[in-house]
Amino acid sequence: EIVLTQSPDTLSLSPGQRGTLSCRASQSVSTSYIAWYQQKPGRAPRLLIYSASSRATGIPDRFSGSGSGTDFTLTISRLEPEDFAVFYCQYYGTSALTFGGGTKVEIK
Amino acid sequence: EVQLVESGGGLEQPGRSLRLSCTTSGFTFGDYDVTWVRQAPGKGLTWVGFIRSRFYGATTQLAASVKGRFTISRDDSKSIAYLQMNSLKIEDTAVYYCARGRSILDYWGLGTVVTVSS
């Protein structure tokens, strides 16, 4: 079973700053099977990135994904006020899905 | 517009049952897999299971924590997916979301709250 570990737990940043979120898999995975979601309080998650680096429809280009093997990164180039939320990485295998524990990006 | 709406949540006692519905619109439901994800209060996202489309025989996969207690089904004629939850436990308390897909979850419902308490 693949375990995803996200870091840091909380990231305190100011609008306009760059945010870098990490997701580490317990074993090497295909880049095709990593996704990132954003969740705001009281809201459903929203797909941001799939296949590690492809932006979902309507997602601004300040969001980007990268990585391979066991280490994946979500980067927010310049944080906008609406970007502050919890972010989850996800691995999709052939018969199960796994989510990371999440990183909260909060306003400093 | 793609929409998914969960319903059927509520307060139930341990050991009892609940059936959640995921009513969809705006896409050809029968062509898509559907996934259930839950979120316990103040916690992260946890995969519950999925049901494949008719193209893959509407087969299901469930997380180990719910296998044997929960089942997923679908009615393509009504564009609805169901999550039947039996032998409920206190730890099943969560917001339950349905989402389109079984790998990339591109559309989600707003969720329905399930509380298991005596």
mmCIF file of C-alpha atoms in Angstrom:
data_model
loop_
_atom_site.group_PDB
_atom_site.id
_atom_site.type_symbol
_atom_site.label_atom_id
_atom_site.label_comp_id
_atom_site.label_asym_id
_atom_site.label_seq_id
_atom_site.Cartn_x
_atom_site.Cartn_y
_atom_site.Cartn_z
ATOM 1 C CA GLU A 1 0.000 0.000 0.000
ATOM 2 C CA ILE A 2 1.315 3.404 -1.001
ATOM 3 C CA VAL A 3 1.475 5.964 1.819
ATOM 4 C CA LEU A 4 1.696 9.661 0.960
ATOM 5 C CA THR A 5 3.348 12.049 3.429
ATOM 6 C CA GLN A 6 2.811 15.769 2.933
ATOM 7 C CA SER A 7 4.976 18.524 4.360
ATOM 8 C CA PRO A 8 4.861 20.901 5.982
ATOM 9 C CA ASP A 9 1.639 20.480 7.921
ATOM 10 C CA THR A 10 1.122 24.241 7.830
ATOM 11 C CA LEU A 11 2.662 26.887 5.620
ATOM 12 C CA SER A 12 2.302 30.514 6.722
ATOM 13 C CA LEU A 13 2.751 32.906 3.843
ATOM 14 C CA SER A 14 1.697 36.364 2.695
ATOM 15 C CA PRO A 15 -0.226 37.136 -0.497
ATOM 16 C CA GLY A 16 2.199 37.486 -3.374
ATOM 17 C CA GLN A 17 4.670 34.991 -1.932
ATOM 18 C CA ARG A 18 5.576 31.664 -3.491
ATOM 19 C CA GLY A 19 4.292 28.474 -1.892
ATOM 20 C CA THR A 20 6.012 25.103 -2.232
ATOM 21 C CA LEU A 21 4.195 22.016 -0.953
ATOM 22 C CA SER A 22 5.757 18.561 -0.792
ATOM 23 C CA CYS A 23 4.251 15.091 -1.176
ATOM 24 C CA ARG A 24 6.430 12.039 -0.632
ATOM 25 C CA ALA A 25 5.346 8.522 -1.565
ATOM 26 C CA SER A 26 6.434 5.468 0.425
ATOM 27 C CA GLN A 27 7.619 3.836 -2.787
ATOM 28 C CA SER A 28 8.238 4.963 -6.329
ATOM 29 C CA VAL A 29 5.072 5.681 -8.300
ATOM 30 C CA SER A 30 4.329 6.629 -11.847
ATOM 31 C CA THR A 31 3.898 10.344 -12.404
ATOM 32 C CA SER A 32 0.698 9.480 -14.204
ATOM 33 C CA TYR A 33 -0.962 8.612 -10.931
ATOM 34 C CA ILE A 34 -0.450 11.704 -8.768
ATOM 35 C CA ALA A 35 -3.081 14.442 -8.374
ATOM 36 C CA TRP A 36 -3.472 17.536 -6.197
ATOM 37 C CA TYR A 37 -6.666 18.997 -4.727
ATOM 38 C CA GLN A 38 -7.525 22.233 -2.944
ATOM 39 C CA GLN A 39 -10.150 22.354 -0.215
ATOM 40 C CA LYS A 40 -11.517 25.480 1.398
ATOM 41 C CA PRO A 41 -13.398 25.361 4.738
ATOM 42 C CA GLY A 42 -16.867 23.900 4.370
ATOM 43 C CA ARG A 43 -16.336 23.224 0.666
ATOM 44 C CA ALA A 44 -15.761 20.175 -1.460
ATOM 45 C CA PRO A 45 -12.251 19.495 -2.753
ATOM 46 C CA ARG A 46 -11.344 20.867 -6.184
ATOM 47 C CA LEU A 47 -9.040 19.132 -8.639
ATOM 48 C CA LEU A 48 -5.991 21.261 -9.397
ATOM 49 C CA ILE A 49 -3.384 18.981 -10.963
ATOM 50 C CA TYR A 50 -3.437 15.458 -12.426
ATOM 51 C CA SER A 51 -0.715 13.241 -13.820
ATOM 52 C CA ALA A 52 1.638 15.142 -11.509
ATOM 53 C CA SER A 53 1.919 18.223 -13.727
ATOM 54 C CA SER A 54 -1.206 18.739 -15.848
ATOM 55 C CA ARG A 55 -3.506 21.536 -14.764
ATOM 56 C CA ALA A 56 -7.212 20.751 -14.575
ATOM 57 C CA THR A 57 -9.697 22.783 -16.566
ATOM 58 C CA GLY A 58 -9.957 26.372 -15.378
ATOM 59 C CA ILE A 59 -7.016 26.215 -12.969
ATOM 60 C CA PRO A 60 -4.821 29.344 -13.106
ATOM 61 C CA ASP A 61 -1.270 28.915 -14.331
ATOM 62 C CA ARG A 62 0.156 30.114 -11.005
ATOM 63 C CA PHE A 63 -0.474 26.518 -9.881
ATOM 64 C CA SER A 64 2.056 23.993 -11.131
ATOM 65 C CA GLY A 65 2.972 20.427 -10.287
ATOM 66 C CA SER A 66 6.236 18.588 -10.682
ATOM 67 C CA GLY A 67 8.183 15.604 -9.472
ATOM 68 C CA SER A 68 8.836 11.953 -10.115
ATOM 69 C CA GLY A 69 9.604 8.729 -8.327
ATOM 70 C CA THR A 70 8.751 9.348 -4.689
ATOM 71 C CA ASP A 71 8.889 13.151 -4.483
ATOM 72 C CA PHE A 72 6.241 15.470 -5.847
ATOM 73 C CA THR A 73 5.714 19.197 -5.467
ATOM 74 C CA LEU A 74 2.840 21.624 -5.858
ATOM 75 C CA THR A 75 4.001 25.194 -6.412
ATOM 76 C CA ILE A 76 1.860 28.309 -6.192
ATOM 77 C CA SER A 77 3.931 30.996 -7.856
ATOM 78 C CA ARG A 78 2.260 34.041 -6.319
ATOM 79 C CA LEU A 79 -0.367 33.458 -3.670
ATOM 80 C CA GLU A 80 -3.681 35.185 -4.190
ATOM 81 C CA PRO A 81 -6.067 35.758 -1.247
ATOM 82 C CA GLU A 82 -8.396 33.044 -2.568
ATOM 83 C CA ASP A 83 -5.603 30.438 -2.603
ATOM 84 C CA PHE A 84 -5.394 30.023 1.155
ATOM 85 C CA ALA A 85 -6.772 26.561 1.855
ATOM 86 C CA VAL A 86 -5.775 22.959 2.551
ATOM 87 C CA PHE A 87 -4.071 21.047 -0.233
ATOM 88 C CA TYR A 88 -4.048 17.275 -0.634
ATOM 89 C CA CYS A 89 -2.007 15.055 -2.883
ATOM 90 C CA GLN A 90 -3.510 11.797 -4.079
ATOM 91 C CA TYR A 91 -2.222 8.588 -5.598
ATOM 92 C CA TYR A 92 -4.461 6.471 -7.771
ATOM 93 C CA GLY A 93 -3.540 2.851 -8.136
ATOM 94 C CA THR A 94 -5.413 0.197 -10.041
ATOM 95 C CA SER A 95 -7.705 -0.728 -7.182
ATOM 96 C CA ALA A 96 -7.474 1.977 -4.529
ATOM 97 C CA LEU A 97 -6.863 5.650 -3.913
ATOM 98 C CA THR A 98 -4.677 7.186 -1.246
ATOM 99 C CA PHE A 99 -4.637 10.767 -0.004
ATOM 100 C CA GLY A 100 -1.875 12.554 1.813
ATOM 101 C CA GLY A 101 -2.593 14.142 5.173
ATOM 102 C CA GLY A 102 -2.813 17.644 3.706
ATOM 103 C CA THR A 103 -0.924 20.927 3.952
ATOM 104 C CA LYS A 104 -2.714 23.990 5.223
ATOM 105 C CA VAL A 105 -1.615 27.212 3.563
ATOM 106 C CA GLU A 106 -2.541 30.065 5.879
ATOM 107 C CA ILE A 107 -2.192 33.799 5.738
ATOM 108 C CA LYS A 108 0.806 35.043 7.660
ATOM 109 C CA GLU B 1 -23.205 21.899 -16.047
ATOM 110 C CA VAL B 2 -21.899 18.840 -14.239
ATOM 111 C CA GLN B 3 -23.507 18.408 -10.832
ATOM 112 C CA LEU B 4 -23.361 15.773 -8.124
ATOM 113 C CA VAL B 5 -25.603 16.034 -5.073
ATOM 114 C CA GLU B 6 -25.312 13.727 -2.082
ATOM 115 C CA SER B 7 -28.266 12.992 0.164
ATOM 116 C CA GLY B 8 -29.366 10.532 2.799
ATOM 117 C CA GLY B 9 -27.045 11.502 5.619
ATOM 118 C CA GLY B 10 -28.158 11.999 9.178
ATOM 119 C CA LEU B 11 -27.857 10.756 12.731
ATOM 120 C CA GLU B 12 -27.873 7.002 13.223
ATOM 121 C CA GLN B 13 -27.047 4.640 16.050
ATOM 122 C CA PRO B 14 -24.115 2.229 15.993
ATOM 123 C CA GLY B 15 -25.031 -1.027 14.292
ATOM 124 C CA ARG B 16 -27.754 0.520 12.165
ATOM 125 C CA SER B 17 -27.792 1.265 8.446
ATOM 126 C CA LEU B 18 -27.942 4.254 6.124
ATOM 127 C CA ARG B 19 -28.087 4.561 2.361
ATOM 128 C CA LEU B 20 -26.535 7.586 0.726
ATOM 129 C CA SER B 21 -27.448 8.712 -2.762
ATOM 130 C CA CYS B 22 -25.369 10.618 -5.274
ATOM 131 C CA THR B 23 -27.722 12.212 -7.795
ATOM 132 C CA THR B 24 -25.997 13.510 -10.898
ATOM 133 C CA SER B 25 -26.745 15.647 -13.919
ATOM 134 C CA GLY B 26 -24.979 17.389 -16.775
ATOM 135 C CA PHE B 27 -23.076 14.380 -18.110
ATOM 136 C CA THR B 28 -23.667 10.848 -19.367
ATOM 137 C CA PHE B 29 -23.623 9.126 -15.999
ATOM 138 C CA GLY B 30 -23.364 5.621 -17.397
ATOM 139 C CA ASP B 31 -20.044 6.405 -19.051
ATOM 140 C CA TYR B 32 -18.296 7.286 -15.798
ATOM 141 C CA ASP B 33 -16.958 5.663 -12.670
ATOM 142 C CA VAL B 34 -18.047 7.120 -9.321
ATOM 143 C CA THR B 35 -15.979 7.353 -6.157
ATOM 144 C CA TRP B 36 -17.000 7.902 -2.533
ATOM 145 C CA VAL B 37 -14.637 9.798 -0.221
ATOM 146 C CA ARG B 38 -15.215 10.707 3.415
ATOM 147 C CA GLN B 39 -13.808 13.264 5.791
ATOM 148 C CA ALA B 40 -14.062 12.826 9.536
ATOM 149 C CA PRO B 41 -14.486 16.030 11.573
ATOM 150 C CA GLY B 42 -11.291 18.062 11.447
ATOM 151 C CA LYS B 43 -9.455 15.352 9.515
ATOM 152 C CA GLY B 44 -8.234 14.749 5.973
ATOM 153 C CA LEU B 45 -9.753 12.938 3.031
ATOM 154 C CA THR B 46 -10.183 9.161 3.105
ATOM 155 C CA TRP B 47 -11.107 6.994 0.160
ATOM 156 C CA VAL B 48 -14.174 4.801 0.760
ATOM 157 C CA GLY B 49 -14.562 3.048 -2.567
ATOM 158 C CA PHE B 50 -15.630 3.286 -6.165
ATOM 159 C CA ILE B 51 -17.892 1.705 -8.713
ATOM 160 C CA ARG B 52 -16.762 1.349 -12.283
ATOM 161 C CA SER B 53 -18.921 2.219 -15.267
ATOM 162 C CA ARG B 54 -20.981 -0.276 -17.223
ATOM 163 C CA PHE B 55 -18.044 -0.607 -19.603
ATOM 164 C CA TYR B 56 -16.188 -2.342 -16.784
ATOM 165 C CA GLY B 57 -19.122 -4.301 -15.492
ATOM 166 C CA ALA B 58 -20.029 -1.852 -12.700
ATOM 167 C CA THR B 59 -17.582 -3.676 -10.445
ATOM 168 C CA THR B 60 -16.625 -2.143 -7.127
ATOM 169 C CA GLN B 61 -13.622 -1.720 -4.869
ATOM 170 C CA LEU B 62 -13.907 -0.786 -1.215
ATOM 171 C CA ALA B 63 -11.430 0.329 1.384
ATOM 172 C CA ALA B 64 -10.431 -2.282 3.930
ATOM 173 C CA SER B 65 -12.007 -0.255 6.732
ATOM 174 C CA VAL B 66 -15.495 -0.593 5.216
ATOM 175 C CA LYS B 67 -15.267 -3.858 3.275
ATOM 176 C CA GLY B 68 -17.980 -6.257 4.352
ATOM 177 C CA ARG B 69 -20.108 -3.422 5.781
ATOM 178 C CA PHE B 70 -20.513 -0.968 2.905
ATOM 179 C CA THR B 71 -21.570 -1.600 -0.677
ATOM 180 C CA ILE B 72 -21.721 0.670 -3.692
ATOM 181 C CA SER B 73 -24.246 0.370 -6.477
ATOM 182 C CA ARG B 74 -25.560 2.445 -9.340
ATOM 183 C CA ASP B 75 -28.723 2.992 -11.340
ATOM 184 C CA ASP B 76 -27.685 4.316 -14.733
ATOM 185 C CA SER B 77 -31.316 4.880 -15.741
ATOM 186 C CA LYS B 78 -31.635 7.410 -12.919
ATOM 187 C CA SER B 79 -28.038 8.723 -12.998
ATOM 188 C CA ILE B 80 -27.634 7.887 -9.299
ATOM 189 C CA ALA B 81 -24.948 6.100 -7.338
ATOM 190 C CA TYR B 82 -25.576 4.658 -3.890
ATOM 191 C CA LEU B 83 -23.493 3.940 -0.826
ATOM 192 C CA GLN B 84 -25.180 1.391 1.419
ATOM 193 C CA MET B 85 -23.670 1.560 4.882
ATOM 194 C CA ASN B 86 -24.483 -1.305 7.265
ATOM 195 C CA SER B 87 -23.245 -2.099 10.772
ATOM 196 C CA LEU B 88 -22.344 1.533 11.296
ATOM 197 C CA LYS B 89 -19.573 2.385 13.730
ATOM 198 C CA ILE B 90 -18.880 5.611 15.572
ATOM 199 C CA GLU B 91 -15.735 6.015 13.476
ATOM 200 C CA ASP B 92 -17.878 6.194 10.324
ATOM 201 C CA THR B 93 -18.917 9.694 11.404
ATOM 202 C CA ALA B 94 -17.862 11.992 8.559
ATOM 203 C CA VAL B 95 -18.886 14.118 5.638
ATOM 204 C CA TYR B 96 -19.364 11.788 2.685
ATOM 205 C CA TYR B 97 -18.582 13.058 -0.795
ATOM 206 C CA CYS B 98 -19.234 11.456 -4.140
ATOM 207 C CA ALA B 99 -17.038 12.373 -7.075
ATOM 208 C CA ARG B 100 -16.928 11.612 -10.763
ATOM 209 C CA GLY B 101 -14.163 9.238 -11.787
ATOM 210 C CA ARG B 102 -12.117 6.605 -9.937
ATOM 211 C CA SER B 103 -8.619 7.951 -10.433
ATOM 212 C CA ILE B 104 -8.854 11.620 -11.342
ATOM 213 C CA LEU B 105 -11.817 13.030 -9.398
ATOM 214 C CA ASP B 106 -12.772 16.002 -11.519
ATOM 215 C CA TYR B 107 -16.185 16.915 -10.094
ATOM 216 C CA TRP B 108 -17.362 16.565 -6.504
ATOM 217 C CA GLY B 109 -20.616 16.988 -4.672
ATOM 218 C CA LEU B 110 -20.962 19.215 -1.621
ATOM 219 C CA GLY B 111 -21.182 16.240 0.703
ATOM 220 C CA THR B 112 -23.674 14.843 3.186
ATOM 221 C CA VAL B 113 -23.052 14.534 6.917
ATOM 222 C CA VAL B 114 -23.285 11.167 8.626
ATOM 223 C CA THR B 115 -23.176 11.071 12.408
ATOM 224 C CA VAL B 116 -23.054 7.743 14.215
ATOM 225 C CA SER B 117 -23.802 8.080 17.882
ATOM 226 C CA SER B 118 -25.817 6.387 20.573
#
